[in-house]
Amino acid sequence: MAEGKTSITARVIGYYNDVVSEMKKVTWPSQEEVKESTLVVLTVCGILVLGTFIVDEALGFLIKKLVSLF
């Protein structure tokens, strides 16, 4: 092989070792943190769904009123 080049197998193994090394550095959230974050996400999604529904209904009502004028 040419100097400075490594085989595909060596590169894959090196990549895998790097991934394992980085995963050991990760600080995983506690179960309580996951529950709290999930609750926040679901609450925000619910608020957005409700807001979208209200805007949709209001615009639908206004468009029906405008169409009925003509």
CSV table of C-alpha atoms in Angstrom, one decimal:
chain,number,residue,atom,x,y,z
A,1,MET,CA,0.0,0.0,0.0
A,2,ALA,CA,1.0,3.6,-0.5
A,3,GLU,CA,2.5,5.3,2.5
A,4,GLY,CA,-0.1,7.3,4.6
A,5,LYS,CA,-3.1,5.3,3.4
A,6,THR,CA,-4.9,2.8,5.7
A,7,SER,CA,-7.1,-0.1,4.7
A,8,ILE,CA,-10.9,0.3,4.9
A,9,THR,CA,-11.0,-2.2,7.8
A,10,ALA,CA,-8.5,-0.1,9.8
A,11,ARG,CA,-10.6,3.0,9.1
A,12,VAL,CA,-13.8,1.3,10.2
A,13,ILE,CA,-12.2,0.0,13.4
A,14,GLY,CA,-10.8,3.5,14.1
A,15,TYR,CA,-14.2,5.1,13.5
A,16,TYR,CA,-15.9,2.5,15.8
A,17,ASN,CA,-13.3,3.1,18.5
A,18,ASP,CA,-13.9,6.9,18.2
A,19,VAL,CA,-17.6,6.4,18.5
A,20,VAL,CA,-17.2,4.2,21.6
A,21,SER,CA,-14.9,6.8,23.2
A,22,GLU,CA,-17.3,9.7,22.5
A,23,MET,CA,-20.3,7.7,23.9
A,24,LYS,CA,-18.4,7.2,27.2
A,25,LYS,CA,-18.2,11.0,27.5
A,26,VAL,CA,-22.0,11.5,27.1
A,27,THR,CA,-23.9,12.6,30.2
A,28,TRP,CA,-27.2,10.9,30.0
A,29,PRO,CA,-30.3,12.5,31.6
A,30,SER,CA,-31.9,10.9,34.6
A,31,GLN,CA,-35.3,9.3,34.4
A,32,GLU,CA,-36.9,12.3,36.1
A,33,GLU,CA,-35.3,14.7,33.6
A,34,VAL,CA,-36.7,12.6,30.8
A,35,LYS,CA,-40.2,12.6,32.3
A,36,GLU,CA,-40.0,16.4,32.8
A,37,SER,CA,-38.8,17.1,29.3
A,38,THR,CA,-41.4,14.8,27.8
A,39,LEU,CA,-44.1,16.6,29.7
A,40,VAL,CA,-42.8,20.0,28.4
A,41,VAL,CA,-42.7,18.8,24.8
A,42,LEU,CA,-46.3,17.3,25.0
A,43,THR,CA,-47.6,20.5,26.6
A,44,VAL,CA,-46.1,22.7,24.0
A,45,CYS,CA,-47.4,20.4,21.2
A,46,GLY,CA,-50.8,20.6,22.8
A,47,ILE,CA,-50.7,24.4,22.9
A,48,LEU,CA,-49.6,24.6,19.3
A,49,VAL,CA,-52.3,22.2,18.2
A,50,LEU,CA,-55.0,24.2,20.0
A,51,GLY,CA,-53.7,27.4,18.6
A,52,THR,CA,-53.6,26.0,15.1
A,53,PHE,CA,-57.2,24.7,15.5
A,54,ILE,CA,-58.4,28.1,16.7
A,55,VAL,CA,-56.8,30.0,13.9
A,56,ASP,CA,-58.1,27.5,11.3
A,57,GLU,CA,-61.6,27.7,12.6
A,58,ALA,CA,-61.5,31.5,12.8
A,59,LEU,CA,-60.2,31.8,9.2
A,60,GLY,CA,-62.7,29.3,8.0
A,61,PHE,CA,-65.5,31.3,9.6
A,62,LEU,CA,-64.2,34.5,8.0
A,63,ILE,CA,-63.8,33.0,4.6
A,64,LYS,CA,-67.4,31.6,4.7
A,65,LYS,CA,-68.7,35.0,5.7
A,66,LEU,CA,-66.8,36.7,2.9
A,67,VAL,CA,-67.9,34.1,0.3
A,68,SER,CA,-71.6,34.5,1.4
A,69,LEU,CA,-71.4,38.2,0.6
A,70,PHE,CA,-70.9,37.5,-3.1
